[in-house]
PDB file of N, CA and C in Angstrom:
ATOM      1  N   MET B  14     116.313  80.603  71.622  1.00  0.00           N
ATOM      2  CA  MET B  14     115.656  81.126  71.809  1.00  0.00           C
ATOM      3  C   MET B  14     114.566  80.894  72.806  1.00  0.00           C
ATOM      4  N   ASP B  15     114.081  80.106  73.029  1.00  0.00           N
ATOM      5  CA  ASP B  15     112.721  80.342  74.089  1.00  0.00           C
ATOM      6  C   ASP B  15     113.579  80.820  75.642  1.00  0.00           C
ATOM      7  N   ASP B  16     115.051  80.532  76.028  1.00  0.00           N
ATOM      8  CA  ASP B  16     115.423  81.471  76.909  1.00  0.00           C
ATOM      9  C   ASP B  16     115.714  82.244  77.071  1.00  0.00           C
ATOM     10  N   GLU B  17     115.914  83.399  75.993  1.00  0.00           N
ATOM     11  CA  GLU B  17     115.971  84.220  75.381  1.00  0.00           C
ATOM     12  C   GLU B  17     114.364  85.292  75.787  1.00  0.00           C
ATOM     13  N   VAL B  18     113.785  84.829  75.292  1.00  0.00           N
ATOM     14  CA  VAL B  18     112.503  84.996  75.892  1.00  0.00           C
ATOM     15  C   VAL B  18     112.149  85.045  77.032  1.00  0.00           C
ATOM     16  N   SER B  19     111.961  84.249  77.486  1.00  0.00           N
ATOM     17  CA  SER B  19     111.808  83.905  79.021  1.00  0.00           C
ATOM     18  C   SER B  19     112.620  84.290  79.752  1.00  0.00           C
ATOM     19  N   GLU B  20     113.777  84.940  79.037  1.00  0.00           N
ATOM     20  CA  GLU B  20     114.660  85.733  80.231  1.00  0.00           C
ATOM     21  C   GLU B  20     114.222  87.332  80.406  1.00  0.00           C
ATOM     22  N   PHE B  21     113.962  87.472  78.760  1.00  0.00           N
ATOM     23  CA  PHE B  21     113.263  88.872  78.572  1.00  0.00           C
ATOM     24  C   PHE B  21     112.657  88.743  79.551  1.00  0.00           C
ATOM     25  N   TRP B  22     110.811  88.337  79.666  1.00  0.00           N
ATOM     26  CA  TRP B  22     109.543  88.421  80.365  1.00  0.00           C
ATOM     27  C   TRP B  22     109.913  88.737  81.476  1.00  0.00           C
ATOM     28  N   GLN B  23     111.267  87.808  82.735  1.00  0.00           N
ATOM     29  CA  GLN B  23     111.580  87.854  83.585  1.00  0.00           C
ATOM     30  C   GLN B  23     111.668  89.187  84.174  1.00  0.00           C
ATOM     31  N   GLN B  24     112.896  89.304  83.493  1.00  0.00           N
ATOM     32  CA  GLN B  24     113.246  90.652  83.415  1.00  0.00           C
ATOM     33  C   GLN B  24     112.595  92.109  83.727  1.00  0.00           C
ATOM     34  N   GLN B  25     111.756  92.026  82.636  1.00  0.00           N
ATOM     35  CA  GLN B  25     110.157  93.229  82.618  1.00  0.00           C
ATOM     36  C   GLN B  25     109.436  92.840  83.206  1.00  0.00           C
ATOM     37  N   LYS B  26     109.081  91.503  84.710  1.00  0.00           N
ATOM     38  CA  LYS B  26     107.874  91.441  85.296  1.00  0.00           C
ATOM     39  C   LYS B  26     108.862  91.764  86.451  1.00  0.00           C
ATOM     40  N   GLU B  27     110.194  91.691  86.682  1.00  0.00           N
ATOM     41  CA  GLU B  27     111.430  92.187  88.161  1.00  0.00           C
ATOM     42  C   GLU B  27     111.317  94.042  87.341  1.00  0.00           C
ATOM     43  N   GLU B  28     111.333  94.135  86.859  1.00  0.00           N
ATOM     44  CA  GLU B  28     111.293  95.682  86.792  1.00  0.00           C
ATOM     45  C   GLU B  28     109.875  96.288  86.876  1.00  0.00           C
ATOM     46  N   GLN B  29     109.194  95.544  86.351  1.00  0.00           N
ATOM     47  CA  GLN B  29     107.672  96.214  86.932  1.00  0.00           C
ATOM     48  C   GLN B  29     107.296  96.072  88.523  1.00  0.00           C
ATOM     49  N   TRP B  30     107.936  94.782  88.481  1.00  0.00           N
ATOM     50  CA  TRP B  30     107.603  95.145  90.462  1.00  0.00           C
ATOM     51  C   TRP B  30     108.651  96.405  90.709  1.00  0.00           C
ATOM     52  N   GLU B  31     109.315  96.755  90.739  1.00  0.00           N
ATOM     53  CA  GLU B  31     110.809  97.920  91.640  1.00  0.00           C
ATOM     54  C   GLU B  31     109.925  99.180  91.060  1.00  0.00           C
ATOM     55  N   ARG B  32     109.051  99.086  89.890  1.00  0.00           N
ATOM     56  CA  ARG B  32     108.118 100.410  89.828  1.00  0.00           C
ATOM     57  C   ARG B  32     106.910 100.339  90.860  1.00  0.00           C
ATOM     58  N   ARG B  33     106.210  99.656  90.757  1.00  0.00           N
ATOM     59  CA  ARG B  33     104.886  99.436  92.301  1.00  0.00           C
ATOM     60  C   ARG B  33     105.775  99.739  93.119  1.00  0.00           C
ATOM     61  N   VAL B  34     107.034  98.801  93.906  1.00  0.00           N
ATOM     62  CA  VAL B  34     107.298  99.220  94.567  1.00  0.00           C
ATOM     63  C   VAL B  34     107.608 100.664  94.799  1.00  0.00           C
ATOM     64  N   ALA B  35     107.713 100.818  94.411  1.00  0.00           N
ATOM     65  CA  ALA B  35     108.807 102.833  94.068  1.00  0.00           C
ATOM     66  C   ALA B  35     107.352 103.802  94.425  1.00  0.00           C
ATOM     67  N   ARG B  36     106.429 103.493  93.556  1.00  0.00           N
ATOM     68  CA  ARG B  36     105.130 103.936  93.666  1.00  0.00           C
ATOM     69  C   ARG B  36     104.641 103.950  95.326  1.00  0.00           C
ATOM     70  N   LEU B  37     104.984 102.925  96.115  1.00  0.00           N
ATOM     71  CA  LEU B  37     103.844 102.552  97.564  1.00  0.00           C
ATOM     72  C   LEU B  37     103.850 103.341  97.905  1.00  0.00           C
ATOM     73  N   PRO B  38     105.517 104.037  98.477  1.00  0.00           N
ATOM     74  CA  PRO B  38     104.743 105.499  99.683  1.00  0.00           C
ATOM     75  C   PRO B  38     104.197 106.181  99.453  1.00  0.00           C
ATOM     76  N   ILE B  39     104.108 106.732  98.110  1.00  0.00           N
ATOM     77  CA  ILE B  39     103.489 107.980  97.673  1.00  0.00           C
ATOM     78  C   ILE B  39     101.991 107.380  97.838  1.00  0.00           C
ATOM     79  N   ARG B  40     101.917 106.510  96.972  1.00  0.00           N
ATOM     80  CA  ARG B  40     100.163 105.690  97.323  1.00  0.00           C
ATOM     81  C   ARG B  40     100.077 105.762  98.845  1.00  0.00           C
ATOM     82  N   THR B  41     100.597 105.186  99.589  1.00  0.00           N
ATOM     83  CA  THR B  41     100.222 104.993 101.479  1.00  0.00           C
ATOM     84  C   THR B  41      99.832 105.750 101.931  1.00  0.00           C
ATOM     85  N   GLU B  42     101.002 106.995 101.600  1.00  0.00           N
ATOM     86  CA  GLU B  42     100.972 108.513 102.533  1.00  0.00           C
ATOM     87  C   GLU B  42      99.577 109.375 102.052  1.00  0.00           C
ATOM     88  N   ARG B  43      98.911 109.425 100.530  1.00  0.00           N
ATOM     89  CA  ARG B  43      98.090 110.086 100.238  1.00  0.00           C
ATOM     90  C   ARG B  43      96.683 108.959 100.963  1.00  0.00           C
ATOM     91  N   ILE B  44      95.943 108.022 101.450  1.00  0.00           N
ATOM     92  CA  ILE B  44      95.541 106.983 101.795  1.00  0.00           C
ATOM     93  C   ILE B  44      95.268 107.327 103.276  1.00  0.00           C
ATOM     94  N   LEU B  45      96.304 107.478 103.632  1.00  0.00           N
ATOM     95  CA  LEU B  45      96.633 107.293 105.339  1.00  0.00           C
ATOM     96  C   LEU B  45      96.668 108.669 105.129  1.00  0.00           C
ATOM     97  N   GLU B  46      96.455 109.826 104.761  1.00  0.00           N
ATOM     98  CA  GLU B  46      96.529 111.680 104.657  1.00  0.00           C
ATOM     99  C   GLU B  46      94.715 111.583 105.026  1.00  0.00           C
ATOM    100  N   LEU B  47      94.012 110.407 103.643  1.00  0.00           N
ATOM    101  CA  LEU B  47      92.460 110.830 103.989  1.00  0.00           C
ATOM    102  C   LEU B  47      91.948 110.858 105.675  1.00  0.00           C
ATOM    103  N   ARG B  48      92.703 109.999 107.051  1.00  0.00           N
ATOM    104  CA  ARG B  48      92.242 109.646 108.574  1.00  0.00           C
ATOM    105  C   ARG B  48      91.947 112.096 108.812  1.00  0.00           C
ATOM    106  N   LYS B  49      92.598 112.645 108.656  1.00  0.00           N
ATOM    107  CA  LYS B  49      93.211 114.340 108.335  1.00  0.00           C
ATOM    108  C   LYS B  49      90.783 114.333 107.991  1.00  0.00           C
ATOM    109  N   GLU B  50      90.825 113.457 107.030  1.00  0.00           N
ATOM    110  CA  GLU B  50      89.596 114.001 106.642  1.00  0.00           C
ATOM    111  C   GLU B  50      88.093 113.568 107.668  1.00  0.00           C
ATOM    112  N   GLY B  51      88.576 112.337 108.903  1.00  0.00           N
ATOM    113  CA  GLY B  51      87.081 111.861 108.838  1.00  0.00           C
ATOM    114  C   GLY B  51      87.316 110.847 108.789  1.00  0.00           C
ATOM    115  N   PHE B  52      87.769 110.216 107.226  1.00  0.00           N
ATOM    116  CA  PHE B  52      87.735 108.856 107.356  1.00  0.00           C
ATOM    117  C   PHE B  52      89.009 107.772 108.017  1.00  0.00           C
ATOM    118  N   HIS B  53      88.601 106.684 108.275  1.00  0.00           N
ATOM    119  CA  HIS B  53      88.710 105.573 109.091  1.00  0.00           C
ATOM    120  C   HIS B  53      89.946 104.693 108.195  1.00  0.00           C
ATOM    121  N   VAL B  54      91.203 104.394 108.103  1.00  0.00           N
ATOM    122  CA  VAL B  54      91.895 103.981 107.539  1.00  0.00           C
ATOM    123  C   VAL B  54      92.585 102.587 108.284  1.00  0.00           C
ATOM    124  N   GLU B  55      92.369 102.074 107.799  1.00  0.00           N
ATOM    125  CA  GLU B  55      93.017 100.598 109.188  1.00  0.00           C
ATOM    126  C   GLU B  55      93.712  99.924 107.917  1.00  0.00           C
ATOM    127  N   GLN B  56      95.482  99.770 108.223  1.00  0.00           N
ATOM    128  CA  GLN B  56      96.121  99.533 107.142  1.00  0.00           C
ATOM    129  C   GLN B  56      96.437  97.928 107.770  1.00  0.00           C
ATOM    130  N   LYS B  57      95.552  96.995 106.901  1.00  0.00           N
ATOM    131  CA  LYS B  57      95.935  95.144 107.167  1.00  0.00           C
ATOM    132  C   LYS B  57      96.434  94.611 106.875  1.00  0.00           C
ATOM    133  N   THR B  58      97.708  95.236 105.637  1.00  0.00           N
ATOM    134  CA  THR B  58      98.987  94.612 104.895  1.00  0.00           C
ATOM    135  C   THR B  58      99.262  95.766 105.178  1.00  0.00           C
ATOM    136  N   PRO B  59     101.563  95.634 104.653  1.00  0.00           N
ATOM    137  CA  PRO B  59     101.937  96.725 103.596  1.00  0.00           C
ATOM    138  C   PRO B  59     101.334  97.358 102.647  1.00  0.00           C
ATOM    139  N   TYR B  60     100.266  96.394 101.514  1.00  0.00           N
ATOM    140  CA  TYR B  60      99.859  96.925 100.726  1.00  0.00           C
ATOM    141  C   TYR B  60      97.784  96.601 100.589  1.00  0.00           C
ATOM    142  N   HIS B  61      97.535  96.670 102.126  1.00  0.00           N
ATOM    143  CA  HIS B  61      95.988  96.676 101.945  1.00  0.00           C
ATOM    144  C   HIS B  61      95.820  97.301 102.716  1.00  0.00           C
ATOM    145  N   PHE B  62      94.510  98.065 102.527  1.00  0.00           N
ATOM    146  CA  PHE B  62      93.885  99.444 103.061  1.00  0.00           C
ATOM    147  C   PHE B  62      92.217  99.039 103.401  1.00  0.00           C
ATOM    148  N   ARG B  63      91.479  99.022 104.746  1.00  0.00           N
ATOM    149  CA  ARG B  63      89.826  99.052 104.704  1.00  0.00           C
ATOM    150  C   ARG B  63      89.686 100.777 105.125  1.00  0.00           C
ATOM    151  N   VAL B  64      88.816 101.172 104.132  1.00  0.00           N
ATOM    152  CA  VAL B  64      88.553 102.198 104.560  1.00  0.00           C
ATOM    153  C   VAL B  64      87.366 102.781 104.757  1.00  0.00           C
ATOM    154  N   ASN B  65      86.407 102.992 105.891  1.00  0.00           N
ATOM    155  CA  ASN B  65      85.595 102.535 107.097  1.00  0.00           C
ATOM    156  C   ASN B  65      84.986 101.762 107.301  1.00  0.00           C
ATOM    157  N   ARG B  66      85.559 100.252 107.147  1.00  0.00           N
ATOM    158  CA  ARG B  66      85.192  99.630 107.719  1.00  0.00           C
ATOM    159  C   ARG B  66      84.428  98.890 106.026  1.00  0.00           C
ATOM    160  N   ARG B  67      84.230  99.316 105.088  1.00  0.00           N
ATOM    161  CA  ARG B  67      83.713  98.837 104.261  1.00  0.00           C
ATOM    162  C   ARG B  67      84.522  98.752 102.907  1.00  0.00           C
ATOM    163  N   LEU B  68      85.457  99.754 101.732  1.00  0.00           N
ATOM    164  CA  LEU B  68      86.283 100.042 101.265  1.00  0.00           C
ATOM    165  C   LEU B  68      87.478  99.356 101.526  1.00  0.00           C
ATOM    166  N   ASP B  69      87.757  97.795 100.661  1.00  0.00           N
ATOM    167  CA  ASP B  69      89.357  97.787 100.441  1.00  0.00           C
ATOM    168  C   ASP B  69      89.902  98.216  99.377  1.00  0.00           C
ATOM    169  N   VAL B  70      91.178  98.282  99.739  1.00  0.00           N
ATOM    170  CA  VAL B  70      92.122  98.956  98.465  1.00  0.00           C
ATOM    171  C   VAL B  70      93.800  98.431  98.944  1.00  0.00           C
ATOM    172  N   TRP B  71      94.025  98.319  97.596  1.00  0.00           N
ATOM    173  CA  TRP B  71      95.577  97.658  97.164  1.00  0.00           C
ATOM    174  C   TRP B  71      96.183  99.182  96.181  1.00  0.00           C
ATOM    175  N   PRO B  72      97.050 100.134  97.300  1.00  0.00           N
ATOM    176  CA  PRO B  72      97.529 101.069  96.810  1.00  0.00           C
ATOM    177  C   PRO B  72      98.606 100.097  95.179  1.00  0.00           C
ATOM    178  N   ILE B  73      99.012  99.257  95.677  1.00  0.00           N
ATOM    179  CA  ILE B  73     100.235  98.838  94.548  1.00  0.00           C
ATOM    180  C   ILE B  73      99.642  98.682  93.432  1.00  0.00           C
ATOM    181  N   HIS B  74      98.601  97.984  93.205  1.00  0.00           N
ATOM    182  CA  HIS B  74      97.742  98.207  92.274  1.00  0.00           C
ATOM    183  C   HIS B  74      96.410  99.037  91.768  1.00  0.00           C
ATOM    184  N   ASN B  75      96.697 100.183  92.592  1.00  0.00           N
ATOM    185  CA  ASN B  75      95.414 100.850  92.126  1.00  0.00           C
ATOM    186  C   ASN B  75      93.900 100.050  92.007  1.00  0.00           C
ATOM    187  N   ARG B  76      93.569  98.938  92.824  1.00  0.00           N
ATOM    188  CA  ARG B  76      92.197  98.367  93.279  1.00  0.00           C
ATOM    189  C   ARG B  76      91.351  98.173  94.143  1.00  0.00           C
ATOM    190  N   TRP B  77      90.290  98.459  94.073  1.00  0.00           N
ATOM    191  CA  TRP B  77      89.793  98.606  95.498  1.00  0.00           C
ATOM    192  C   TRP B  77      88.144  96.786  94.895  1.00  0.00           C
ATOM    193  N   HIS B  78      87.941  96.871  96.365  1.00  0.00           N
ATOM    194  CA  HIS B  78      86.875  96.436  96.359  1.00  0.00           C
ATOM    195  C   HIS B  78      86.366  96.664  97.224  1.00  0.00           C
ATOM    196  N   ASP B  79      84.663  96.583  97.003  1.00  0.00           N
ATOM    197  CA  ASP B  79      83.497  97.421  97.538  1.00  0.00           C
ATOM    198  C   ASP B  79      83.001  95.598  98.546  1.00  0.00           C
ATOM    199  N   THR B  80      83.378  95.652 100.230  1.00  0.00           N
ATOM    200  CA  THR B  80      82.346  95.008 100.530  1.00  0.00           C
ATOM    201  C   THR B  80      81.274  93.905 100.823  1.00  0.00           C
ATOM    202  N   LYS B  81      81.217  95.488 100.912  1.00  0.00           N
ATOM    203  CA  LYS B  81      79.438  95.081 101.459  1.00  0.00           C
ATOM    204  C   LYS B  81      78.618  95.151  99.569  1.00  0.00           C
ATOM    205  N   ARG B  82      78.588  95.368  99.006  1.00  0.00           N
ATOM    206  CA  ARG B  82      78.155  95.130  98.243  1.00  0.00           C
ATOM    207  C   ARG B  82      78.769  93.966  96.708  1.00  0.00           C
ATOM    208  N   ASN B  83      80.339  93.713  97.210  1.00  0.00           N
ATOM    209  CA  ASN B  83      81.139  92.634  96.565  1.00  0.00           C
ATOM    210  C   ASN B  83      81.137  93.262  94.932  1.00  0.00           C
ATOM    211  N   LYS B  84      81.568  94.572  94.480  1.00  0.00           N
ATOM    212  CA  LYS B  84      82.028  94.978  93.807  1.00  0.00           C
ATOM    213  C   LYS B  84      83.328  95.281  93.799  1.00  0.00           C
ATOM    214  N   ARG B  85      84.379  94.889  92.395  1.00  0.00           N
ATOM    215  CA  ARG B  85      85.892  95.459  92.775  1.00  0.00           C
ATOM    216  C   ARG B  85      85.683  96.325  91.393  1.00  0.00           C
ATOM    217  N   GLY B  86      86.615  97.167  91.513  1.00  0.00           N
ATOM    218  CA  GLY B  86      87.079  97.960  89.972  1.00  0.00           C
ATOM    219  C   GLY B  86      88.962  98.110  90.007  1.00  0.00           C
ATOM    220  N   GLY B  87      89.683  99.241  89.576  1.00  0.00           N
ATOM    221  CA  GLY B  87      90.602 100.053  89.494  1.00  0.00           C
ATOM    222  C   GLY B  87      89.514 101.226  89.182  1.00  0.00           C
ATOM    223  N   ALA B  88      90.838 102.492  89.354  1.00  0.00           N
ATOM    224  CA  ALA B  88      91.107 103.330  90.130  1.00  0.00           C
ATOM    225  C   ALA B  88      92.181 104.115  89.701  1.00  0.00           C
ATOM    226  N   LYS B  89      92.550 105.151  89.349  1.00  0.00           N
ATOM    227  CA  LYS B  89      94.112 105.741  88.477  1.00  0.00           C
ATOM    228  C   LYS B  89      94.268 106.573  90.078  1.00  0.00           C
ATOM    229  N   ASP B  90      93.431 107.105  90.682  1.00  0.00           N
ATOM    230  CA  ASP B  90      93.885 107.782  92.219  1.00  0.00           C
ATOM    231  C   ASP B  90      93.200 107.311  92.752  1.00  0.00           C
ATOM    232  N   LEU B  91      93.264 106.303  93.925  1.00  0.00           N
ATOM    233  CA  LEU B  91      92.512 105.977  94.782  1.00  0.00           C
ATOM    234  C   LEU B  91      91.924 106.674  96.108  1.00  0.00           C
ATOM    235  N   ALA B  92      93.022 108.104  96.657  1.00  0.00           N
ATOM    236  CA  ALA B  92      92.586 108.373  97.211  1.00  0.00           C
ATOM    237  C   ALA B  92      91.336 109.757  97.041  1.00  0.00           C
ATOM    238  N   GLU B  93      91.270 110.117  95.804  1.00  0.00           N
ATOM    239  CA  GLU B  93      89.949 110.721  94.425  1.00  0.00           C
ATOM    240  C   GLU B  93      89.161 109.802  94.906  1.00  0.00           C
ATOM    241  N   PHE B  94      89.252 108.194  94.490  1.00  0.00           N
ATOM    242  CA  PHE B  94      88.162 107.645  94.544  1.00  0.00           C
ATOM    243  C   PHE B  94      87.691 107.577  96.025  1.00  0.00           C
ATOM    244  N   ILE B  95      88.473 107.204  96.409  1.00  0.00           N
ATOM    245  CA  ILE B  95      87.749 106.927  98.399  1.00  0.00           C
ATOM    246  C   ILE B  95      86.496 108.055  98.482  1.00  0.00           C
ATOM    247  N   ARG B  96      87.863 109.497  98.286  1.00  0.00           N
ATOM    248  CA  ARG B  96      86.628 110.197  98.029  1.00  0.00           C
ATOM    249  C   ARG B  96      84.962 110.094  97.547  1.00  0.00           C
ATOM    250  N   ARG B  97      85.656 110.724  96.302  1.00  0.00           N
ATOM    251  CA  ARG B  97      84.192 110.436  95.281  1.00  0.00           C
ATOM    252  C   ARG B  97      83.256 109.264  95.849  1.00  0.00           C
ATOM    253  N   PHE B  98      83.949 108.137  96.100  1.00  0.00           N
ATOM    254  CA  PHE B  98      83.477 106.362  96.309  1.00  0.00           C
ATOM    255  C   PHE B  98      81.853 107.079  97.798  1.00  0.00           C
ATOM    256  N   PHE B  99      82.482 107.417  99.101  1.00  0.00           N
ATOM    257  CA  PHE B  99      81.829 107.163 100.222  1.00  0.00           C
ATOM    258  C   PHE B  99      80.636 109.256 100.153  1.00  0.00           C
ATOM    259  N   ALA B 100      80.867 109.567  99.197  1.00  0.00           N
ATOM    260  CA  ALA B 100      80.694 111.203  98.426  1.00  0.00           C
ATOM    261  C   ALA B 100      79.345 110.588  98.304  1.00  0.00           C
ATOM    262  N   ALA B 101      79.203 109.350  97.762  1.00  0.00           N
ATOM    263  CA  ALA B 101      78.095 108.875  96.745  1.00  0.00           C
ATOM    264  C   ALA B 101      77.317 107.674  97.919  1.00  0.00           C
ATOM    265  N   VAL B 102      77.349 107.450  98.930  1.00  0.00           N
ATOM    266  CA  VAL B 102      76.854 106.525  99.427  1.00  0.00           C
ATOM    267  C   VAL B 102      75.921 107.352 100.685  1.00  0.00           C
ATOM    268  N   ASP B 103      74.696 106.550 101.118  1.00  0.00           N
ATOM    269  CA  ASP B 103      73.974 107.272 102.572  1.00  0.00           C
ATOM    270  C   ASP B 103      75.136 107.580 103.719  1.00  0.00           C
ATOM    271  N   PRO B 104      74.555 108.765 104.260  1.00  0.00           N
ATOM    272  CA  PRO B 104      75.791 109.632 105.363  1.00  0.00           C
ATOM    273  C   PRO B 104      75.862 108.680 106.593  1.00  0.00           C
ATOM    274  N   SER B 105      75.005 107.594 106.534  1.00  0.00           N
ATOM    275  CA  SER B 105      75.321 107.342 108.217  1.00  0.00           C
ATOM    276  C   SER B 105      76.298 106.373 107.790  1.00  0.00           C
ATOM    277  N   GLU B 106      76.961 105.915 106.828  1.00  0.00           N
ATOM    278  CA  GLU B 106      77.715 104.767 106.129  1.00  0.00           C
ATOM    279  C   GLU B 106      79.056 105.499 105.857  1.00  0.00           C
ATOM    280  N   ARG B 107      78.998 107.004 105.864  1.00  0.00           N
ATOM    281  CA  ARG B 107      80.448 107.609 105.082  1.00  0.00           C
ATOM    282  C   ARG B 107      81.608 107.322 106.016  1.00  0.00           C
ATOM    283  N   PHE B 108      81.135 107.483 107.678  1.00  0.00           N
ATOM    284  CA  PHE B 108      82.333 107.426 108.676  1.00  0.00           C
ATOM    285  C   PHE B 108      82.271 107.284 109.644  1.00  0.00           C
ATOM    286  N   LYS B 109      82.910 105.784 108.878  1.00  0.00           N
ATOM    287  CA  LYS B 109      82.280 104.673 110.665  1.00  0.00           C
ATOM    288  C   LYS B 109      84.150 104.415 111.496  1.00  0.00           C
ATOM    289  N   ARG B 110      83.658 105.406 112.520  1.00  0.00           N
ATOM    290  CA  ARG B 110      85.473 105.680 113.033  1.00  0.00           C
ATOM    291  C   ARG B 110      85.490 104.437 114.172  1.00  0.00           C
ATOM    292  N   ALA B 111      86.620 103.854 114.440  1.00  0.00           N
ATOM    293  CA  ALA B 111      86.596 103.015 115.127  1.00  0.00           C
ATOM    294  C   ALA B 111      85.134 102.588 116.333  1.00  0.00           C
ATOM    295  N   GLY B 112      85.400 101.554 116.729  1.00  0.00           N
ATOM    296  CA  GLY B 112      84.147 101.538 117.591  1.00  0.00           C
ATOM    297  C   GLY B 112      82.479 102.090 117.786  1.00  0.00           C
ATOM    298  N   GLY B 113      82.652 102.552 116.503  1.00  0.00           N
ATOM    299  CA  GLY B 113      81.595 102.925 116.406  1.00  0.00           C
ATOM    300  C   GLY B 113      80.715 102.045 114.589  1.00  0.00           C
TER     301      GLY B 113
END
């Protein structure tokens, strides 16, 4: 019985990962499109981005981390969260371009 339960949860875990991986390209594209709006988006890994040298985001899990204030959280739509996040910060920190 324990083996059946363990096998069930392992299968659930694998299926969840497959769903996340399937959503990743769509979420990644939305984050990269923010460059057209003037955001500096740096892709650290296939799963990790840094926006305006301050906000780390992981679209595979819809999680974020503000490196300046050391705060973390989640958002249903990371691209929209990024827009709102930087609209609320000091204007001098909104758009940090490469080399700037």
